[in-house]
N, C-alpha and C. Protein backbone atom coordinates (compact mmCIF):
# COMPACT_ATOMS: atom_id res chain seq x y z
N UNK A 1 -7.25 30.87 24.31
CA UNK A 1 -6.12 30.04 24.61
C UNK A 1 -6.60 28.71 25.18
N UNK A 2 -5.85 27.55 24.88
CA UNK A 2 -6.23 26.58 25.36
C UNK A 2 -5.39 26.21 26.40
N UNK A 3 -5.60 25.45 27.49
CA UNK A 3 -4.83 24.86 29.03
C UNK A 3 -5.51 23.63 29.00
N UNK A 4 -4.04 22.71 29.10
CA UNK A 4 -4.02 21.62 29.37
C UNK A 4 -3.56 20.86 30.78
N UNK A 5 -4.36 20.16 31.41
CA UNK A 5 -3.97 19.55 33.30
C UNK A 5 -4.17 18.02 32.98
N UNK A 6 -2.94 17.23 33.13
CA UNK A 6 -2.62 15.90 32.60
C UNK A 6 -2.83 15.40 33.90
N UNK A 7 -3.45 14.32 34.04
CA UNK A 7 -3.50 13.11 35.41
C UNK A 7 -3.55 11.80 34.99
N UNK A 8 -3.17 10.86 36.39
CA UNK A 8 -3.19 9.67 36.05
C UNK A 8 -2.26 8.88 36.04
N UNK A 9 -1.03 9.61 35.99
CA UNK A 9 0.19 9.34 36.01
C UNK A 9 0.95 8.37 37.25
N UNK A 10 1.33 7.90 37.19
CA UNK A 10 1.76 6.77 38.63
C UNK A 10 2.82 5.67 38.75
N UNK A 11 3.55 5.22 39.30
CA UNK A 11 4.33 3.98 39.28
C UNK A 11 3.37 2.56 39.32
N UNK A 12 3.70 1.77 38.25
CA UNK A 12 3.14 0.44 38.39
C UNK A 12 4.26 -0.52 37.96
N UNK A 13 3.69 -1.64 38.08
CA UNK A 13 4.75 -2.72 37.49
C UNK A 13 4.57 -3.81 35.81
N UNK A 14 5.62 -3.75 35.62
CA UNK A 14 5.35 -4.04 34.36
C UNK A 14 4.98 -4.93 33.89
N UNK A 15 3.90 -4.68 32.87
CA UNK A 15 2.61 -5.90 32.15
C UNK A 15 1.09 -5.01 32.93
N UNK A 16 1.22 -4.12 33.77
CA UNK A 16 0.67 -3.30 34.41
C UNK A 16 -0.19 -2.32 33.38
N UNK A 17 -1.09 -1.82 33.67
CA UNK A 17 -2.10 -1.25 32.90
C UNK A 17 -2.54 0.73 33.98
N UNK A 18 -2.36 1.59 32.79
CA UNK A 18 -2.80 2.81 33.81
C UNK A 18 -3.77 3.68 32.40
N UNK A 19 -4.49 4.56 32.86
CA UNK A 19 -4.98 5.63 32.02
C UNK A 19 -4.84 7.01 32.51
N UNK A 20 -4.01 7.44 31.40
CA UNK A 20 -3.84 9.02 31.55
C UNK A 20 -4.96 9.93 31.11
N UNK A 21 -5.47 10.97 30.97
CA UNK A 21 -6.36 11.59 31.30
C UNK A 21 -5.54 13.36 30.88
N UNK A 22 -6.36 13.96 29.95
CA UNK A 22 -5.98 15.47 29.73
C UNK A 22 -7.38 16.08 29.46
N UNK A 23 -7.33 16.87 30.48
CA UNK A 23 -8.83 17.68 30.42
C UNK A 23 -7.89 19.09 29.76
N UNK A 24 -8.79 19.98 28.79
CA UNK A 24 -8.75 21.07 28.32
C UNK A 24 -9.83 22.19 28.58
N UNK A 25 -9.33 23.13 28.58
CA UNK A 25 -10.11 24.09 28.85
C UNK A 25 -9.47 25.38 28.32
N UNK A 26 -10.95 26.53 28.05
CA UNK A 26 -11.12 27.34 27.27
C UNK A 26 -11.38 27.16 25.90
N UNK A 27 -10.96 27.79 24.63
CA UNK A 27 -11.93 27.79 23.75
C UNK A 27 -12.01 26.76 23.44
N UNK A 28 -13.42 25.69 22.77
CA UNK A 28 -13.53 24.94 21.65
C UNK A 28 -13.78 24.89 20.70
N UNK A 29 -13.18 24.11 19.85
CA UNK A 29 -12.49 24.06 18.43
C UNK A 29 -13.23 22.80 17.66
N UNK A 30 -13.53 23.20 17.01
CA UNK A 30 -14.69 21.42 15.86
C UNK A 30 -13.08 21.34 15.45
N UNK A 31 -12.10 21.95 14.69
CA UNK A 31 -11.44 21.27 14.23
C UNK A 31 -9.83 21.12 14.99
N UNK A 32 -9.34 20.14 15.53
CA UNK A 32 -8.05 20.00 16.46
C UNK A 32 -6.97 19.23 15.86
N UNK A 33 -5.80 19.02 16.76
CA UNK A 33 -5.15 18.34 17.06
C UNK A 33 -4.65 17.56 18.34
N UNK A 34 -4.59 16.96 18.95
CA UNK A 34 -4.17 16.47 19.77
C UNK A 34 -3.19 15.30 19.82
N UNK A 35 -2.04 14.83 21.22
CA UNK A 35 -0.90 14.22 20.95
C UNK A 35 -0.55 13.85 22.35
N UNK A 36 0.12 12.83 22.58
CA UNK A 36 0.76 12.41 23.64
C UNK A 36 2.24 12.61 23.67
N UNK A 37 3.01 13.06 23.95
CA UNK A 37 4.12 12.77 24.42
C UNK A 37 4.76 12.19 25.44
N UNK A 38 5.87 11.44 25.63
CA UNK A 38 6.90 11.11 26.61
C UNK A 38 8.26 11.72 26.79
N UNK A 39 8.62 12.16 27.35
CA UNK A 39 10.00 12.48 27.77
C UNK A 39 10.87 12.26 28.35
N UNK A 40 12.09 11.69 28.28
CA UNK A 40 13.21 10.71 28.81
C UNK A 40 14.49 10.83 28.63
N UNK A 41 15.36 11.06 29.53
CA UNK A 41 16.73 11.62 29.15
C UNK A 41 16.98 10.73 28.43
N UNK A 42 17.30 9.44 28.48
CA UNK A 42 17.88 8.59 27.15
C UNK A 42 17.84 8.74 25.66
N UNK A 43 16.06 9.10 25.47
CA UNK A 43 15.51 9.47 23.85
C UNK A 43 15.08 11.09 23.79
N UNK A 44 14.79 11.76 24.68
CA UNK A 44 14.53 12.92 24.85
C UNK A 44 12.93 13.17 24.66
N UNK A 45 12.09 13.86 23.64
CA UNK A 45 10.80 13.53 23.32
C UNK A 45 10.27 13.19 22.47
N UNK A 46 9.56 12.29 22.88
CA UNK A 46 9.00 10.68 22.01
C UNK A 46 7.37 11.27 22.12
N UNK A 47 6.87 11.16 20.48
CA UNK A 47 5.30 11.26 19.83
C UNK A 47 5.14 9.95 20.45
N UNK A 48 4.16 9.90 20.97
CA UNK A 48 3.87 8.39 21.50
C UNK A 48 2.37 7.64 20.76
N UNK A 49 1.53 9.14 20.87
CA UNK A 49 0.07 8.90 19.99
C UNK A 49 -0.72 10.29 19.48
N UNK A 50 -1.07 10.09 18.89
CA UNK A 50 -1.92 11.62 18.03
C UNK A 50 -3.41 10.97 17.68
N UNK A 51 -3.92 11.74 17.85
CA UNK A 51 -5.56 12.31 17.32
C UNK A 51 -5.79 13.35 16.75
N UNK A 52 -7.00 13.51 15.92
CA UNK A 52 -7.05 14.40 15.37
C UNK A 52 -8.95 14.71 15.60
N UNK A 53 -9.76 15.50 14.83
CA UNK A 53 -10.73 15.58 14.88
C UNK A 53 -11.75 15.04 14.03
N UNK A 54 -10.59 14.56 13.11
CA UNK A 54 -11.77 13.48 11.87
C UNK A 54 -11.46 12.36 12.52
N UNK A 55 -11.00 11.73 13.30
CA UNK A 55 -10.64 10.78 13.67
C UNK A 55 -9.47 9.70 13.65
N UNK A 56 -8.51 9.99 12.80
CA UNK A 56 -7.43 9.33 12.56
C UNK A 56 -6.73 9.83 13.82
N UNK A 57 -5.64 8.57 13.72
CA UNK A 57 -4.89 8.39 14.79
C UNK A 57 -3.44 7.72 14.37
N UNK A 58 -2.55 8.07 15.14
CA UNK A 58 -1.38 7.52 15.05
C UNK A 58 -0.06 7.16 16.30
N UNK A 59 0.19 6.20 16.12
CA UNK A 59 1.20 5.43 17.10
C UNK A 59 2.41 5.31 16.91
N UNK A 60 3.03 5.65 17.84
CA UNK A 60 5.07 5.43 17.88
C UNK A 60 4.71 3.63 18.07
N UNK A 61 5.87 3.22 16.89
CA UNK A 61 5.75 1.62 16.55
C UNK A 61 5.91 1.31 17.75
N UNK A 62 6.57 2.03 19.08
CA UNK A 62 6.82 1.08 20.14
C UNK A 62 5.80 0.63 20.92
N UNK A 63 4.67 1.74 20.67
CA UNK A 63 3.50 1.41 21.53
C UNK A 63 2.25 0.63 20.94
N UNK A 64 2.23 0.78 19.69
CA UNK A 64 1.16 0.01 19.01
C UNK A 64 0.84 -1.27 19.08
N UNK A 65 -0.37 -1.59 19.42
CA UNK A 65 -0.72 -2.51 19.83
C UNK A 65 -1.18 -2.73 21.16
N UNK A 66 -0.53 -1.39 22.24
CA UNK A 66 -0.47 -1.51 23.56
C UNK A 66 -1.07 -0.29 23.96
N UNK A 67 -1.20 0.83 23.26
CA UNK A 67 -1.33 1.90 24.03
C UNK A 67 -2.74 2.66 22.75
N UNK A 68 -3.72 3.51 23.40
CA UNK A 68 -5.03 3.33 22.62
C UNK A 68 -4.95 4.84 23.05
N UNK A 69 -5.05 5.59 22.29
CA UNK A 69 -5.51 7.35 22.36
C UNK A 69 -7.22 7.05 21.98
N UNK A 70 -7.67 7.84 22.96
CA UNK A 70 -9.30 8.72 22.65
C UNK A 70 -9.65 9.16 22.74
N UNK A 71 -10.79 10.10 22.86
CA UNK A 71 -10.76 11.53 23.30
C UNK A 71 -12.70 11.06 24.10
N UNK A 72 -12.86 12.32 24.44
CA UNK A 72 -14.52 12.40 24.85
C UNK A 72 -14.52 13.88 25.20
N UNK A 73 -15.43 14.52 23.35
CA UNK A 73 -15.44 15.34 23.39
C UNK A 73 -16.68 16.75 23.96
N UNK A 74 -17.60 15.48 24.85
CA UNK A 74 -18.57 16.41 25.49
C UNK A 74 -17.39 16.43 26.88
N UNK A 75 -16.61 15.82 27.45
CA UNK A 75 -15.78 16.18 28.88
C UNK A 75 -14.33 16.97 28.58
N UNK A 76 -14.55 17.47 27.21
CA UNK A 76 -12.97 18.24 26.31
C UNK A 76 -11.74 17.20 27.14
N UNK A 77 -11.78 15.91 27.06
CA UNK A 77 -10.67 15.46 27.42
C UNK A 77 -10.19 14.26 26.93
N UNK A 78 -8.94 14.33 26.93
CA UNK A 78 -7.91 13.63 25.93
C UNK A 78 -7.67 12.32 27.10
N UNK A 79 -7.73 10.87 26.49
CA UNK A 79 -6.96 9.85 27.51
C UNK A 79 -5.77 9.15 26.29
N UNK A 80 -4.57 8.64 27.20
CA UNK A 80 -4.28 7.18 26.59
C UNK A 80 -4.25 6.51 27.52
N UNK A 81 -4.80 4.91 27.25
CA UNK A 81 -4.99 4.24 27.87
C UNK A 81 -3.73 3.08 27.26
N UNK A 82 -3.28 2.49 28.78
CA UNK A 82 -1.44 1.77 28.62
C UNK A 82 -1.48 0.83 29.05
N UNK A 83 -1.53 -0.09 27.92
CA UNK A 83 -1.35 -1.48 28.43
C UNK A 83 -0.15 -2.17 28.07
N UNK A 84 0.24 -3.59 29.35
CA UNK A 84 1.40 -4.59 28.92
C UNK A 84 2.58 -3.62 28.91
N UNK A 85 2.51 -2.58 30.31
CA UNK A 85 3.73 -1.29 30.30
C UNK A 85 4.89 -2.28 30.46
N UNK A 86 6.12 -1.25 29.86
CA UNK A 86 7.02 -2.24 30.03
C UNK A 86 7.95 -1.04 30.56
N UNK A 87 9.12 -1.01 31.19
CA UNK A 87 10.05 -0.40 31.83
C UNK A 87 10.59 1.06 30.95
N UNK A 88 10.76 0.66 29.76
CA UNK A 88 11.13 1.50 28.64
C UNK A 88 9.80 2.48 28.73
N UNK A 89 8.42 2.21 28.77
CA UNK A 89 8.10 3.06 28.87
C UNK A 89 7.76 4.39 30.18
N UNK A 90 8.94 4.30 30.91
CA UNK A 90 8.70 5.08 31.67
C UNK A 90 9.17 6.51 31.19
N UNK A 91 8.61 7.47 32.11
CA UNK A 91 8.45 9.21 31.35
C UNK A 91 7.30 10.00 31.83
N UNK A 92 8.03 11.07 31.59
CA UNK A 92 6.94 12.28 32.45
C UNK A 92 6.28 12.33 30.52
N UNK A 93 4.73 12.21 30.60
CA UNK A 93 3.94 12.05 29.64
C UNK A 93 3.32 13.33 29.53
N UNK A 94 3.57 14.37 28.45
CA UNK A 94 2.77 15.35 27.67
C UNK A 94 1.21 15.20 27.05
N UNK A 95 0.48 15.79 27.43
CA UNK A 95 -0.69 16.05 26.47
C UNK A 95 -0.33 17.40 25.39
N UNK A 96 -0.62 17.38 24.31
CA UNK A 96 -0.77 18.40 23.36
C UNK A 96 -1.80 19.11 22.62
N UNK A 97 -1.72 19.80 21.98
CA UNK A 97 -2.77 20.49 21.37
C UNK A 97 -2.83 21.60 20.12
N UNK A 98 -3.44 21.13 19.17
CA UNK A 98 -3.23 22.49 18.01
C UNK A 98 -4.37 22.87 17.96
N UNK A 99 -5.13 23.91 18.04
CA UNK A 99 -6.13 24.29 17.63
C UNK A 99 -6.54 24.50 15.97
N UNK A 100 -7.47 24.34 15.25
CA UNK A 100 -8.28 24.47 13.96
C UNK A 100 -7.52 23.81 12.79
N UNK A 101 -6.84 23.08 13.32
CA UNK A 101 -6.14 22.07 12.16
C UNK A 101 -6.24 20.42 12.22
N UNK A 102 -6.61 19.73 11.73
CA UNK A 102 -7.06 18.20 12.23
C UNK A 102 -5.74 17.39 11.38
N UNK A 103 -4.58 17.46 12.37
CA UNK A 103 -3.72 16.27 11.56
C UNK A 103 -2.94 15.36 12.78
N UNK A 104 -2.83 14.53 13.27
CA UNK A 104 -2.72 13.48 13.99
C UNK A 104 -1.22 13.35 14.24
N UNK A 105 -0.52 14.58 14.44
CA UNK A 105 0.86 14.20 14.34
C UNK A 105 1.35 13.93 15.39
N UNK A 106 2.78 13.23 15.00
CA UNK A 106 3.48 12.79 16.32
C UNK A 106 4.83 13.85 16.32
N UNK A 107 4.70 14.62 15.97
CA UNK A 107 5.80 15.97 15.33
C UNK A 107 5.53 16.95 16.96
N UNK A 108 6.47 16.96 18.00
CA UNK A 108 6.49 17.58 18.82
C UNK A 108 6.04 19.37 18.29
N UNK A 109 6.28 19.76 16.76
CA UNK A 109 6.69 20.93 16.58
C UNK A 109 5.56 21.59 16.23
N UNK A 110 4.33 20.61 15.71
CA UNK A 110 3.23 20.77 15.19
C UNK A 110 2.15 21.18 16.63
N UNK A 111 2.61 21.12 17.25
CA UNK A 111 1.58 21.63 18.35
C UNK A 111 1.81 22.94 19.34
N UNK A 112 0.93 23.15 19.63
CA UNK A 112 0.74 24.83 20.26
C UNK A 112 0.35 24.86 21.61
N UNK A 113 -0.02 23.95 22.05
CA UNK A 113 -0.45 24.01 23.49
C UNK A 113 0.34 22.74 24.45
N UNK A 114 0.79 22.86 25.58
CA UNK A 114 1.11 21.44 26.00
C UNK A 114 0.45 21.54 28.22
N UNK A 115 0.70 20.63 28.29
CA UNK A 115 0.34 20.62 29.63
C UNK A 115 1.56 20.30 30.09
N UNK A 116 1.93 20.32 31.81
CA UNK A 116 2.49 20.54 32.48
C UNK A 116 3.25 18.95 32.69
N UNK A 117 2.78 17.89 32.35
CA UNK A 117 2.84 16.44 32.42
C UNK A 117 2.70 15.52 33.29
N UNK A 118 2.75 14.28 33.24
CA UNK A 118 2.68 13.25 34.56
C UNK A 118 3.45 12.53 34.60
N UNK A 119 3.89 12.32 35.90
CA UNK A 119 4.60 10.93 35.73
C UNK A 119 4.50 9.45 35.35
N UNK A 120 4.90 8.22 34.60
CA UNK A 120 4.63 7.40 34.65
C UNK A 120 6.00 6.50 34.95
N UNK A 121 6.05 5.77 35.96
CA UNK A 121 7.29 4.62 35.89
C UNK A 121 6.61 3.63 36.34
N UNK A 122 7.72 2.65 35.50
CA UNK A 122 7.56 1.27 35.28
C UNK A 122 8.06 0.31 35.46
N UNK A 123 8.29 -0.12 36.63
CA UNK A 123 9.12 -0.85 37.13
C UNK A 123 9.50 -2.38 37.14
N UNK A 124 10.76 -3.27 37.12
CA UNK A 124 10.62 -4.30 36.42
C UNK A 124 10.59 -5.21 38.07
């Protein structure tokens, strides 16, 4: 089984810059998935960024340009790094996880593992 512990999470102000951080643990997998989520009563849950294990990646149009998924897979841990935050993106932020399948989705449904989340607000 895989367990996911999300950090990093924090109030800043907006144009403000933070990095989230998902360490995993237990088995490893050559072939994954991994995903960010946000969650927000207004939109509910928002794919924000995906990775995969060949390396492709993918971005919710709102963040592209601003927000960078990567992984570092000798520390099994997942970051996105958030720049030029803007208010909208505030949200308790998901890490995800599929084990032995490499597809980069932003499909809440496609994943099997999630962590507990962090906070991020963004204040104007």
């Amino acid at each position: 089984q895989v367990q996911l512990v999300e950090s990093g999470g924090d109030s800043v102000q907006a144009g403000g810059s933070l990095r989230l951080s998902c360490a995993s643990s237990g088995v490893t997998y050559s072939r994954y998935s991994m995903g960010w989520f946000r969650q927000t009563p207004a939109k509910g849950r928002e794919g924000v960024a995906a990775i995969d294990s060949v390396g492709s990646t993918n971005y919710a149009d709102s963040v592209e340009g601003r927000f960078t998924i990567s992984e570092d897979r000798a520390k099994n841990t997942l970051y996105l790094q958030m720049n030029s935050l803007k208010p909208e993106d505030t949200g308790m932020y998901y890490c995800a996880a599929r084990p032995e399948l490499a597809v980069a989705s932003l499909r809440g449904s496609w994943y099997h593992f999630w962590g507990q989340g962090t906070q991020v607000t963004v204040s104007s």
